[in-house]
Short mmCIF file of C-alpha atoms in Angstrom, two decimals:
data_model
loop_
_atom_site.label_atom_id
_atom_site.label_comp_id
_atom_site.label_asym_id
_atom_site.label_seq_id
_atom_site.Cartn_x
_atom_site.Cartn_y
_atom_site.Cartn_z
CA UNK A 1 8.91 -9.46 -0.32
CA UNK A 2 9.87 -7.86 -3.74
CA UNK A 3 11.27 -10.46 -6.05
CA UNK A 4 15.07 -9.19 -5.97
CA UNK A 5 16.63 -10.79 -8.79
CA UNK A 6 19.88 -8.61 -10.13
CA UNK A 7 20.83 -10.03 -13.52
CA UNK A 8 22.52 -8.50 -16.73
CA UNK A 9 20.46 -10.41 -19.48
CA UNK A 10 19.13 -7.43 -20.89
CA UNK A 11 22.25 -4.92 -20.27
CA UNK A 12 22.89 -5.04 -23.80
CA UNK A 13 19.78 -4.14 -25.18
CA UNK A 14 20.85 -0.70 -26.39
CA UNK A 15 17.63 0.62 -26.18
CA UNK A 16 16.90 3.13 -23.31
CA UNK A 17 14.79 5.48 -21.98
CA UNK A 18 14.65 8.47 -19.59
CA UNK A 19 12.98 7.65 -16.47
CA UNK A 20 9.20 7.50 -16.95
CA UNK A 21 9.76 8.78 -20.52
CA UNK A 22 9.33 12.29 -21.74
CA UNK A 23 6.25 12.73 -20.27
CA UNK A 24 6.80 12.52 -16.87
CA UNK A 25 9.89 14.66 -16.69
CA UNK A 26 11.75 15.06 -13.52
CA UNK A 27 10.87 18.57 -11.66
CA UNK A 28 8.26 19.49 -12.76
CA UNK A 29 5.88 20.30 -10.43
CA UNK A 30 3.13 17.89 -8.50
CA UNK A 31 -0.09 17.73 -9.79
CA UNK A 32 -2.86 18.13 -7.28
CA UNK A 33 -3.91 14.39 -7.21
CA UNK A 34 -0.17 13.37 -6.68
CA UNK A 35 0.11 16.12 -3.37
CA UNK A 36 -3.02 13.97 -2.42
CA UNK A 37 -1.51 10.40 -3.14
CA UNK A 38 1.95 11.60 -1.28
CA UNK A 39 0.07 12.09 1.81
CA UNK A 40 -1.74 8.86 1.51
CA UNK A 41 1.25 6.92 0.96
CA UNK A 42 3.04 8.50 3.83
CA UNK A 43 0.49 7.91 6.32
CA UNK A 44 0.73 4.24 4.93
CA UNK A 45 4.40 3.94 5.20
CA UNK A 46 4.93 5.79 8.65
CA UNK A 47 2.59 3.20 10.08
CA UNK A 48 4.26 0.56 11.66
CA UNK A 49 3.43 -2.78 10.39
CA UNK A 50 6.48 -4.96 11.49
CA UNK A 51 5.19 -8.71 13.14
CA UNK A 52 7.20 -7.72 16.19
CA UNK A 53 5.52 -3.84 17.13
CA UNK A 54 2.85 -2.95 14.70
CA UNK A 55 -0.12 -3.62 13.19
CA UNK A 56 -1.11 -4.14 9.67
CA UNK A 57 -5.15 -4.30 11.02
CA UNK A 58 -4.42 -0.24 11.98
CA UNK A 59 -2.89 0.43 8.27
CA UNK A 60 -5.85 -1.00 7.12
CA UNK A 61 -8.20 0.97 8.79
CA UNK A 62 -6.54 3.98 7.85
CA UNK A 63 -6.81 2.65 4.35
CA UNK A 64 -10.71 1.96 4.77
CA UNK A 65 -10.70 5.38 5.90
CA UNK A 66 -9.23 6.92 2.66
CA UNK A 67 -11.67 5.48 0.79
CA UNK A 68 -14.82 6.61 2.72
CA UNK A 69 -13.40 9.81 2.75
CA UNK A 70 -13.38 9.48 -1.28
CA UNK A 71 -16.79 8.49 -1.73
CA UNK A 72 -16.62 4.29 -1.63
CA UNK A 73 -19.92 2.94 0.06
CA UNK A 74 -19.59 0.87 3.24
CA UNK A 75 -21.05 -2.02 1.46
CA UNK A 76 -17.70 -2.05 -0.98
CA UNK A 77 -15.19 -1.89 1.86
CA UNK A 78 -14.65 -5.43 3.83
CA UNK A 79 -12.20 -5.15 7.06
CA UNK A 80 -10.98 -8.80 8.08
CA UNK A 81 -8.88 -10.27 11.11
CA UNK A 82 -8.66 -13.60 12.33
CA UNK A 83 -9.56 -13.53 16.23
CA UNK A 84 -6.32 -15.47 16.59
CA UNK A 85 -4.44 -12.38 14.95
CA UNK A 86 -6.11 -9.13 15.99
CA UNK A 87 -2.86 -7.02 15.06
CA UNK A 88 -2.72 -8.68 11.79
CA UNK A 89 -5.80 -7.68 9.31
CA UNK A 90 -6.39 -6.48 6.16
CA UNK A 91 -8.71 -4.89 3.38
CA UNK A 92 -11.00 -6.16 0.40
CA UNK A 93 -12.17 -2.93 -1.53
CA UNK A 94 -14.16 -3.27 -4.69
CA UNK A 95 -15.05 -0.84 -6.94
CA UNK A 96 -18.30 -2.86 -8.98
CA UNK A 97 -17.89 -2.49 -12.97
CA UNK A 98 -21.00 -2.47 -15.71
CA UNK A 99 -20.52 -5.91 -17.15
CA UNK A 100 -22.76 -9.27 -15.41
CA UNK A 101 -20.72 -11.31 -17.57
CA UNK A 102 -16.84 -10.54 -17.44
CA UNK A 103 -15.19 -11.26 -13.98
CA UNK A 104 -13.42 -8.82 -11.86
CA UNK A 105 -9.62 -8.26 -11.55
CA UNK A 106 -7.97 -7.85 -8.47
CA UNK A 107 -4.98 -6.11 -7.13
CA UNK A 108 -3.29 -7.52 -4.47
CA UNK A 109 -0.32 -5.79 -1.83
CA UNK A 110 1.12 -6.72 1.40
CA UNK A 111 1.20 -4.26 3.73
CA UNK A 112 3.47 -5.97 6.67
CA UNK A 113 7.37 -4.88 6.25
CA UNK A 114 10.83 -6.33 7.20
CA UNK A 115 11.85 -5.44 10.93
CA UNK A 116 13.72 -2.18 10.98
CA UNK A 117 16.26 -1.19 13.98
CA UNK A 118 16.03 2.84 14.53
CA UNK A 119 20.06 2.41 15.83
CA UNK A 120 21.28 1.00 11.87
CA UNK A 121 19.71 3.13 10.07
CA UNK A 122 20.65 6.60 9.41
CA UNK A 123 16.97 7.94 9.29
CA UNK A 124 14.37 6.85 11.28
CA UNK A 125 12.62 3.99 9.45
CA UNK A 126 9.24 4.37 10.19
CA UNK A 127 9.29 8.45 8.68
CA UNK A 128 8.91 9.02 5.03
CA UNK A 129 12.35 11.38 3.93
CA UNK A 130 12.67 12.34 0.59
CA UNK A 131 16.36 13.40 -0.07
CA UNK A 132 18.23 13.59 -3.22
CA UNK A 133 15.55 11.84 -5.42
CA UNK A 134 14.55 8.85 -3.44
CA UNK A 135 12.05 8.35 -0.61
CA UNK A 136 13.33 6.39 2.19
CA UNK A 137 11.49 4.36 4.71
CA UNK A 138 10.99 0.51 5.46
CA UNK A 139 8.16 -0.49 2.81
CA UNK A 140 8.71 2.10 0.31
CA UNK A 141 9.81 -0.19 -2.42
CA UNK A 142 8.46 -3.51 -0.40
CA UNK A 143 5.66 -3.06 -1.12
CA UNK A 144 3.53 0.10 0.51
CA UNK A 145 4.00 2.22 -3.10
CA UNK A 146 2.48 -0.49 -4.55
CA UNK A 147 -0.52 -0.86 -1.73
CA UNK A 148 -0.82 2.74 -1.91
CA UNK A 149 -1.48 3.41 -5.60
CA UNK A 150 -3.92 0.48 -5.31
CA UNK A 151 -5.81 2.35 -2.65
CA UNK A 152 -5.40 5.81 -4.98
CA UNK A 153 -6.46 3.79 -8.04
CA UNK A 154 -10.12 3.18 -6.46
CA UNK A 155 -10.12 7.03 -5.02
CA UNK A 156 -9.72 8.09 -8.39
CA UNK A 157 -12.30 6.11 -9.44
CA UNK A 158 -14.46 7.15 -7.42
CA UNK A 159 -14.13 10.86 -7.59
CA UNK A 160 -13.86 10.70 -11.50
CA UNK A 161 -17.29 8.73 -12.02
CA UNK A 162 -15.18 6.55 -13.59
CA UNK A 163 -17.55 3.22 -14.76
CA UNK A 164 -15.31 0.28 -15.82
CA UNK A 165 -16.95 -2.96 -17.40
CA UNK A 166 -14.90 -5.14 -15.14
CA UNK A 167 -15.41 -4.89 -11.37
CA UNK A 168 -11.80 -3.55 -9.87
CA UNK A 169 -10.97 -5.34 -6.32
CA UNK A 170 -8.31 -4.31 -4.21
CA UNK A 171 -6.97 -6.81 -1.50
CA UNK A 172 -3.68 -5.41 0.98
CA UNK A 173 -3.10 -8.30 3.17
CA UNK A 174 -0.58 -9.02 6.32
CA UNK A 175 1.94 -11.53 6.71
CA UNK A 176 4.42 -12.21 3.22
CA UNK A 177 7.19 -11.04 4.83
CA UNK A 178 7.29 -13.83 7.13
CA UNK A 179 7.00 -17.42 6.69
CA UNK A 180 4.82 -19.13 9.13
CA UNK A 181 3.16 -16.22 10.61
CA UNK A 182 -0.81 -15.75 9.50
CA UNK A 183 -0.67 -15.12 6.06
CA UNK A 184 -3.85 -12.82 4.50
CA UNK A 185 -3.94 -13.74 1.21
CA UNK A 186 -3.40 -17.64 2.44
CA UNK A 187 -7.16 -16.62 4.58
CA UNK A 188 -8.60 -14.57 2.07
CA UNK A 189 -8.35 -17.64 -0.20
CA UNK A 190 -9.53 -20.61 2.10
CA UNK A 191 -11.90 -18.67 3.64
CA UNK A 192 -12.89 -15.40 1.21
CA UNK A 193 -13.01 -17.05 -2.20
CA UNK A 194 -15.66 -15.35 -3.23
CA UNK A 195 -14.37 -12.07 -2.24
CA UNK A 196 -11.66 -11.89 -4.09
CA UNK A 197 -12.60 -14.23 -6.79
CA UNK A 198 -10.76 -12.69 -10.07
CA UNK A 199 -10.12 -13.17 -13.78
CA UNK A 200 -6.53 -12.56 -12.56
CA UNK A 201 -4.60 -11.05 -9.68
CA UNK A 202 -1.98 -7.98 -9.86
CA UNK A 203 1.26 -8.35 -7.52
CA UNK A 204 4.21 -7.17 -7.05
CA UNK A 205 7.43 -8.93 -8.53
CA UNK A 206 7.49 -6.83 -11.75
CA UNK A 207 8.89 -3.43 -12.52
CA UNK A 208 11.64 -2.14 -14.21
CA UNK A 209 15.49 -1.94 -13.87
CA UNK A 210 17.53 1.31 -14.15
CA UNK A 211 21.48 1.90 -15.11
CA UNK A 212 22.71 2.00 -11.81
CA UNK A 213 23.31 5.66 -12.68
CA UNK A 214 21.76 6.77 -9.39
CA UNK A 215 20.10 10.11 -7.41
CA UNK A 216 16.48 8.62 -9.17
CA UNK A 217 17.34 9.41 -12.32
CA UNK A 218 18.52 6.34 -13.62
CA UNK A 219 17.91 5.34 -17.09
CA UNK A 220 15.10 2.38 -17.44
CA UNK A 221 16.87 -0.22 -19.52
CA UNK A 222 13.99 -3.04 -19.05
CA UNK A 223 10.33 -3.65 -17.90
CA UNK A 224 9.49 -7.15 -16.72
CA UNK A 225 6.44 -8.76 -16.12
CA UNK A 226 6.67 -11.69 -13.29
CA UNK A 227 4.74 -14.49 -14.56
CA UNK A 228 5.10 -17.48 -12.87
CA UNK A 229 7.96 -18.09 -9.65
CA UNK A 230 9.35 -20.92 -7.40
CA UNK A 231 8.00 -21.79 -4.62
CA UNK A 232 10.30 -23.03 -1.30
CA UNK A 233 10.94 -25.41 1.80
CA UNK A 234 13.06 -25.69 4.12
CA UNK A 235 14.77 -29.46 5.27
CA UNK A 236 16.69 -30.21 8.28
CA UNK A 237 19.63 -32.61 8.18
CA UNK A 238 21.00 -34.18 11.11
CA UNK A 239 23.07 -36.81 12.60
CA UNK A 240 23.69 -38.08 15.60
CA UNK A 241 25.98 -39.96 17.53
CA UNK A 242 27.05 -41.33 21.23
CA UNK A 243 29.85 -39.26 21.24
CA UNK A 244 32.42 -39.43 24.07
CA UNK A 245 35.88 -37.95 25.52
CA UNK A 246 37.41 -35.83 22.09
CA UNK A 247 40.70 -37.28 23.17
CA UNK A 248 39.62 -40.98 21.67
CA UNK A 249 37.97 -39.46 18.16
CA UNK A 250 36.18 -42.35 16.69
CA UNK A 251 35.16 -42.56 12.84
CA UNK A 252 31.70 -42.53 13.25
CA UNK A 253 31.47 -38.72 13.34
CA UNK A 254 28.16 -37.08 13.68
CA UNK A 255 29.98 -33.04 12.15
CA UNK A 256 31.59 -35.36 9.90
CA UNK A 257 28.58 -37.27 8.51
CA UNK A 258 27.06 -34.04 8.33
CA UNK A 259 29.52 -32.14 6.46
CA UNK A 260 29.91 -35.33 3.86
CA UNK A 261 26.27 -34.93 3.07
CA UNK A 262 26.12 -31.37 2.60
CA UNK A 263 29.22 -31.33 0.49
CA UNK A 264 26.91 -33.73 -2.06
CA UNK A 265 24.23 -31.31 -1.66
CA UNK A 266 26.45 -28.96 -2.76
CA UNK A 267 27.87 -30.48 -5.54
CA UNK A 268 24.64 -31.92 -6.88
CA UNK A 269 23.10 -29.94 -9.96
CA UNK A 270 18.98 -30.04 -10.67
CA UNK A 271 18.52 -30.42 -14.21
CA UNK A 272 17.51 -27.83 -16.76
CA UNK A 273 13.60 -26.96 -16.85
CA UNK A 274 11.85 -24.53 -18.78
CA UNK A 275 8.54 -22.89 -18.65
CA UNK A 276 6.82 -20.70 -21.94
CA UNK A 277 7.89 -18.03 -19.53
CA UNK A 278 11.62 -18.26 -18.85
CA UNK A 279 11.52 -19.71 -22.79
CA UNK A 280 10.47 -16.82 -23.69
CA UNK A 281 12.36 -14.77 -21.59
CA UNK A 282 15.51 -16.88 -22.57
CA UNK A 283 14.83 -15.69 -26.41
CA UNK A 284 14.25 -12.30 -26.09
CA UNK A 285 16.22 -11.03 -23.10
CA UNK A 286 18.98 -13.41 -24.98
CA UNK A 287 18.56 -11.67 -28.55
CA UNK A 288 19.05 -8.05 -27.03
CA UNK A 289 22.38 -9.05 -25.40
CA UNK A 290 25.81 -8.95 -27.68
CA UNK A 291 27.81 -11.21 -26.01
CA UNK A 292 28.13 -15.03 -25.56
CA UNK A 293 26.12 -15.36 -22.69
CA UNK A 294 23.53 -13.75 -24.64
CA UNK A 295 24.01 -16.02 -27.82
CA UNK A 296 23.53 -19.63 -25.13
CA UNK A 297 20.04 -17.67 -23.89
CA UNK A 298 19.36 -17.82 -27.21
CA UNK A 299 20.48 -21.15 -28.09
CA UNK A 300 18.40 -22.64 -25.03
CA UNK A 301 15.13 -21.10 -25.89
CA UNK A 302 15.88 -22.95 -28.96
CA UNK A 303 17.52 -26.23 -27.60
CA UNK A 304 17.09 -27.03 -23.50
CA UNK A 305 19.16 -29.96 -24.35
CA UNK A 306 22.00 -28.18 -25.48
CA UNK A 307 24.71 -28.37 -22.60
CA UNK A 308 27.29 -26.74 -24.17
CA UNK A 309 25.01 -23.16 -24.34
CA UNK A 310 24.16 -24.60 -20.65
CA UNK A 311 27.59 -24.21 -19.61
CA UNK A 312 28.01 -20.86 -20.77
CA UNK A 313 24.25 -19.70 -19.08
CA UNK A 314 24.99 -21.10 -16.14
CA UNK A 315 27.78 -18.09 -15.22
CA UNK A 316 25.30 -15.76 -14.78
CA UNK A 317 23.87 -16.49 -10.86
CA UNK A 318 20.72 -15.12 -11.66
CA UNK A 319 20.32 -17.12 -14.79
CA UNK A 320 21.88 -20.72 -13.59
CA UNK A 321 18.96 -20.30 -11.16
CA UNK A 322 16.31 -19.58 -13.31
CA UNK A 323 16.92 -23.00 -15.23
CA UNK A 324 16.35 -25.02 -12.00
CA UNK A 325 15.69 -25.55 -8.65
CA UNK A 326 18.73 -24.89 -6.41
CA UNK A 327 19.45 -25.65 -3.02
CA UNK A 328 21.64 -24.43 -0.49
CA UNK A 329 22.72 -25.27 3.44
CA UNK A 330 21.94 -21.57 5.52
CA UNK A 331 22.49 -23.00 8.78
CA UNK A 332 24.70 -25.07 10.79
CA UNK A 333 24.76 -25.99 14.24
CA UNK A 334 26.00 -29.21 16.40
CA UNK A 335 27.81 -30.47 19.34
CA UNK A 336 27.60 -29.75 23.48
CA UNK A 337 31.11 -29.37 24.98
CA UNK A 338 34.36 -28.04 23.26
CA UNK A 339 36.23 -31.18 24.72
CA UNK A 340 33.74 -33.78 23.80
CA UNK A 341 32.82 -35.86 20.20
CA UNK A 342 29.63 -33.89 19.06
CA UNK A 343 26.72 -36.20 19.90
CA UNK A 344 24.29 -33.93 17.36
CA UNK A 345 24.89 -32.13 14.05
CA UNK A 346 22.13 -30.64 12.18
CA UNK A 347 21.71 -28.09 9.14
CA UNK A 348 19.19 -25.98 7.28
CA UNK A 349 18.85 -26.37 3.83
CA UNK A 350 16.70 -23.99 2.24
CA UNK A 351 15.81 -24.80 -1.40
CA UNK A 352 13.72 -22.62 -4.18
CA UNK A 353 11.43 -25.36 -6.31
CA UNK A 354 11.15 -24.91 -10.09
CA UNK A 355 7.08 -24.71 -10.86
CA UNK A 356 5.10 -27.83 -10.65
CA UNK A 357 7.60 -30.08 -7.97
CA UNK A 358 6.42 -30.57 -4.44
CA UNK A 359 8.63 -30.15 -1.64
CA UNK A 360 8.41 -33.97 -0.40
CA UNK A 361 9.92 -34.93 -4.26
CA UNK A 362 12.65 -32.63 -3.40
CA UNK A 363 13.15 -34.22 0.13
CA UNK A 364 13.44 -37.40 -1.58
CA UNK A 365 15.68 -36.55 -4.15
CA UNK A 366 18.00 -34.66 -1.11
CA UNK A 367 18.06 -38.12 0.86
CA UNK A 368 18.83 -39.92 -2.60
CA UNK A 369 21.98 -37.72 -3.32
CA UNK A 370 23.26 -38.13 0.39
CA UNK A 371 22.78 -41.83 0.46
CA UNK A 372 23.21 -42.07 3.98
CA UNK A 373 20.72 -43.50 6.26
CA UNK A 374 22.04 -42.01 9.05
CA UNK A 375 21.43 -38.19 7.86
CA UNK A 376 17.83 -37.41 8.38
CA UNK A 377 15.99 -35.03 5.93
CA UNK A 378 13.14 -33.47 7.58
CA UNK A 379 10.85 -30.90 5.38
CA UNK A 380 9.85 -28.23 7.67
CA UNK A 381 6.44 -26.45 8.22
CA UNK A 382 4.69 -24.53 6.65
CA UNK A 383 5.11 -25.84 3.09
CA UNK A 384 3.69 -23.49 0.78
CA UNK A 385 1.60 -24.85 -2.69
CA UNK A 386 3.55 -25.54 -5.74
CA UNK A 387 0.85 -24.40 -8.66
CA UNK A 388 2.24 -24.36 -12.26
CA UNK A 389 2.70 -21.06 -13.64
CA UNK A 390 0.07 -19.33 -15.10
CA UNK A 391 -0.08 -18.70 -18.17
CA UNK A 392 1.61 -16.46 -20.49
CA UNK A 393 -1.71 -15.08 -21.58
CA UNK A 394 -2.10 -11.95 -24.36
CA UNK A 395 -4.96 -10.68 -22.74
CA UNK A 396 -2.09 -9.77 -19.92
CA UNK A 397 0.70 -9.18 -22.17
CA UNK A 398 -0.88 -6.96 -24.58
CA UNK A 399 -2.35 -4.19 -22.67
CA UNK A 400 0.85 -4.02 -20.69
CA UNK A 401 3.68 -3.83 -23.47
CA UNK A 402 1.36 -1.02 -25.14
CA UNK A 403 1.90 0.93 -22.23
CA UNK A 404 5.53 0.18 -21.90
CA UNK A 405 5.93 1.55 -24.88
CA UNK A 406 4.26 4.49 -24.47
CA UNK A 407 5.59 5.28 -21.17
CA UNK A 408 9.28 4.18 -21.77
CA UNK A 409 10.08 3.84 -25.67
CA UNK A 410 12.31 1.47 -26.95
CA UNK A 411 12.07 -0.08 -24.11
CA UNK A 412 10.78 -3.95 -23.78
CA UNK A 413 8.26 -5.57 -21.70
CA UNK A 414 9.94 -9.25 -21.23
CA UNK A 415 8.05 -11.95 -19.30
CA UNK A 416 10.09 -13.57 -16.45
CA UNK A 417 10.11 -16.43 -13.73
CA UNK A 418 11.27 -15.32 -10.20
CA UNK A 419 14.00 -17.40 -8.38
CA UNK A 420 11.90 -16.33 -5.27
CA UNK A 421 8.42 -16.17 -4.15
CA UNK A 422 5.03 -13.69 -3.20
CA UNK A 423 1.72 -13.87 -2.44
CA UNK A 424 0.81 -14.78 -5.76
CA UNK A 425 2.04 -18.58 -4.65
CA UNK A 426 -1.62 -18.73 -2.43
CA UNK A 427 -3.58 -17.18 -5.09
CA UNK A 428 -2.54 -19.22 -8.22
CA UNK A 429 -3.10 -22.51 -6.42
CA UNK A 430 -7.40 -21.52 -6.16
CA UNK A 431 -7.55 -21.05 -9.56
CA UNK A 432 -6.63 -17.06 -9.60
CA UNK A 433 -3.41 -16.51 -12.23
CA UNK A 434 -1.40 -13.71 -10.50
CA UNK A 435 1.43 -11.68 -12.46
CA UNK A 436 4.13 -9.19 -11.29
CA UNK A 437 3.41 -5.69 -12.71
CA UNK A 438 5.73 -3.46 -14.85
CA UNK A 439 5.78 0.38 -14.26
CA UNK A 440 7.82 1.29 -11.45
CA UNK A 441 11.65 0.90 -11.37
CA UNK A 442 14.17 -0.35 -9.02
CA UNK A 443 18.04 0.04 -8.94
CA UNK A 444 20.12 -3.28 -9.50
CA UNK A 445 21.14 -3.25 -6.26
CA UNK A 446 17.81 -3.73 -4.88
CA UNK A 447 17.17 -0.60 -3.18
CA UNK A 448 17.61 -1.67 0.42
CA UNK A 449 14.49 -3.92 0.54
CA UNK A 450 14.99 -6.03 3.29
CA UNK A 451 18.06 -4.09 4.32
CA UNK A 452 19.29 -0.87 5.71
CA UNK A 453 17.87 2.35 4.30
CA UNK A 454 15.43 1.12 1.96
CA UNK A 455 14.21 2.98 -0.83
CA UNK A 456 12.42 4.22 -4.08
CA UNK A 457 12.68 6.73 -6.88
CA UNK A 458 10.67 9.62 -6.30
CA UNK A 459 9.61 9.88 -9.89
CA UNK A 460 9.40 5.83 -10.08
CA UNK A 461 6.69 6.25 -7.53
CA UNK A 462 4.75 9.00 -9.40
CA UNK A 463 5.51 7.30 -13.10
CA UNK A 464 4.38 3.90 -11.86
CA UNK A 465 1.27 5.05 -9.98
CA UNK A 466 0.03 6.80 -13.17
CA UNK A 467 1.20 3.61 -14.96
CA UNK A 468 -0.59 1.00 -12.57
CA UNK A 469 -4.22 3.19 -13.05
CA UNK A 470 -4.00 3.17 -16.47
CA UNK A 471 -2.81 -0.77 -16.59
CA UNK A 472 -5.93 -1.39 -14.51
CA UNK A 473 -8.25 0.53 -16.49
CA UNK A 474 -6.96 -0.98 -19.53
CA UNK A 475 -7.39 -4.30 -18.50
CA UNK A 476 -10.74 -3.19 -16.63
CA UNK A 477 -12.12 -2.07 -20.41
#
């Protein structure tokens, strides 16, 4: 899942560039290592790697396949499955550096997509269009561009001779997309540790933001790089009740109680938290913005105890959830007979956990607000970890605002907290610190990830795979 979080802070910045800078102008012509990547990304994307039809254990095959093609020994390419999930593998590639001493950085990708229905969309999901600047096809922009360039960034390798001091490992994994299905990167770390064992991880949840201008040629107005997100759970509330005939109501009402305790969940507010991320992103997203909102950002960075900048944060969505954990009822359901006192109510309540609280604290503190014995507040499986964030390191940071600037001048690389959650959740927890890449840009509306007619810049694609290889090298140096 590609952190989607639309938010203005940086609107204001005033400072943008063309997208993928002057270097990487649109129309020019492909290079011969970009015809090559194209094809390897569409055989990616036009496999089918939904939970319900496909199979992420063929993409990764297909993947193993590129790489033996390239040149990559045997002995560096590790196929997995658990026997319990045949259609449901994935691939460890690593590409060994010079160094005995520094340890390896890995790139991680999920390669399993969103369901797609042929009879919604208006191409066929599972074929790779290009039209009018974009490619469209489920997993374009969630995440198979991403997995792809991974898999090119090791080809290139390869064929160049290329010998970095760090070992590079590659890990495209099954199962993000949906909770409580087997999970790859959840495996690779109970069971793999060694395998993928890291410095630090590479994920999605980065990436820039365009205009809104449209056709791929938006202008880039910001570059993020995710460091640090929430984690989530899910609680069921219910009540329940004898019930009877509905023409003698009684006040002991089990869609009653219910809807009394979800109105306090409603109104109930999680107080203010910040980490050296979002404090940092506070300050600086806050100090390129003119307006007032912009001004409180500030203010906060400065002062988390200052409720009056609070106040004026809190009207940006985005924002008011960055400061917090938030939770929210998703689903309702209750009662047996249209003529009859509802014996059973229940709810969902699906809640995103600021870093560093585990789910059973937020259970409690659910039941506490209710105050109701008689409303039951159940935390769901699976429950994911809830590591702290890592950290805001320079070793990260600095290699990757260089680049920003030389692939998008004037514009900034700003650190940020996502309101939802990845892979990097599994990783973090064993001791791995995972970040969200810049390089690649997305439209504010979020492209269609998860939705109808998903897709990605053309020239975000080719500008971020260029920019990924040379983040990796950097960082591999």
């Amino acid at each position: 899942m590609r952190t989607i979080f639309k938010t203005t802070a940086l609107a204001g910045l005033g400072v943008m560039a063309a997208s993928g800078g002057a270097a990487h102008a649109q129309g020019t012509a492909l290079r011969p290592d970009q015809i090559a990547y194209r094809a390897l990304f569409e055989e990616l994307v036009e496999t089918n790697t939904t939970l319900s039809s496909g199979s992420c254990t063929l993409a990764a095959e297909r993947m193993a396949a590129r790489l033996r093609e390239a040149g990559l020994p045997e002995t560096q390419i590790h196929l997995f499955a658990d026997p319990a999930h045949p259609q449901e593998g994935g691939l460890v590639a690593v590409y060994p550096g010079t160094s005995k001493t520094l340890k390896p950085i890995l790139g991680i990708a999920h390669i399993d997509v969103v369901e797609a229905k042929r009879e919604d969309w208006q191409r066929d999901p599972f074929t790779l269009v290009e039209e009018d600047g974009y490619f469209y096809a489920r997993g374009v922009a969630d995440t198979k561009a991403l997995a792809a360039t991974l898999v090119d960034t090791l080809i290139r390798f390869q064929r160049s001779g290329y010998k970095p001091k760090r070992s590079v490992k590659i890990a495209l994994t099954c199962g993000e997309e949906t909770n409580g299905a087997f999970n790859g990167v959840e495996w690779l770390a109970a069971n793999r540790r060694d395998l993928i064992d890291a410095a630090f991880a590479l994920n999605e949840g980065g990436g820039g933001t365009t205009d809104g201008t449209g056709s791929g040629r938006g202008k880039v107005v910001e570059q993020t790089m995710q460091v640090g997100e929430k984690t989530f759970a899910t609680f069921r509330l219910e009540t329940r009740n004898p019930g009877g005939h509905s023409s003698v109501p009684r006040p002991d009402n089990a869609i009653y109680q219910l809807a009394a305790a979800l109105t306090k969940i409603g109104a109930h507010e999680f107080p203010l938290e910040m980490t050296e991320t979002t404090r940092t992103y506070f300050r600086e997203a806050g100090m390129g913005r003119k307006d007032e909102i912009g001004a409180a950002m500030v203010a906060l960075a400065a002062n988390p105890a200052d409720t009056a900048a609070e106040a004026i944060a809190n009207r940006d969505p985005f924002l008011h959830s960055n400061l917090r954990t938030t939770c929210v009822a998703t689903m309702l359901d209750g009662g047996h007979a249209r003529n009859a006192l509802a014996q059973r109510a229940g709810a969902f309540v699906n809640c995103r956990i600021f870093p560093g609280h585990p789910a059973e604290d937020i259970r409690a503190e659910l039941a506490r607000v209710i105050g109701d014995p008689g409303v039951s507040v159940t935390t769901l499986p699976p429950l994911r970890p809830a590591p702290p964030p890592p950290p805001l390191a320079s070793q990260v940071m600095g290699p990757a605002a260089k680049l920003v600037a030389q692939y998008f001048p004037g514009v900034p690389l700003v650190p940020v907290m996502a309101n939802g959650y990845t892979d990097a959740t599994f990783l973090t927890a064993v001791g791995i610190p995972t970040y969200g890449v810049p390089g690649a840009w997305f439209d504010p509306d979020g492209n269609g990830a998860h939705g109808l007619d998903e897709r990605i810049a053309v020239e975000s694609v080719n500008v971020g795979r260029d920019f990924l290889f040379d983040l990796i090298k950097a960082y591999a140096e």
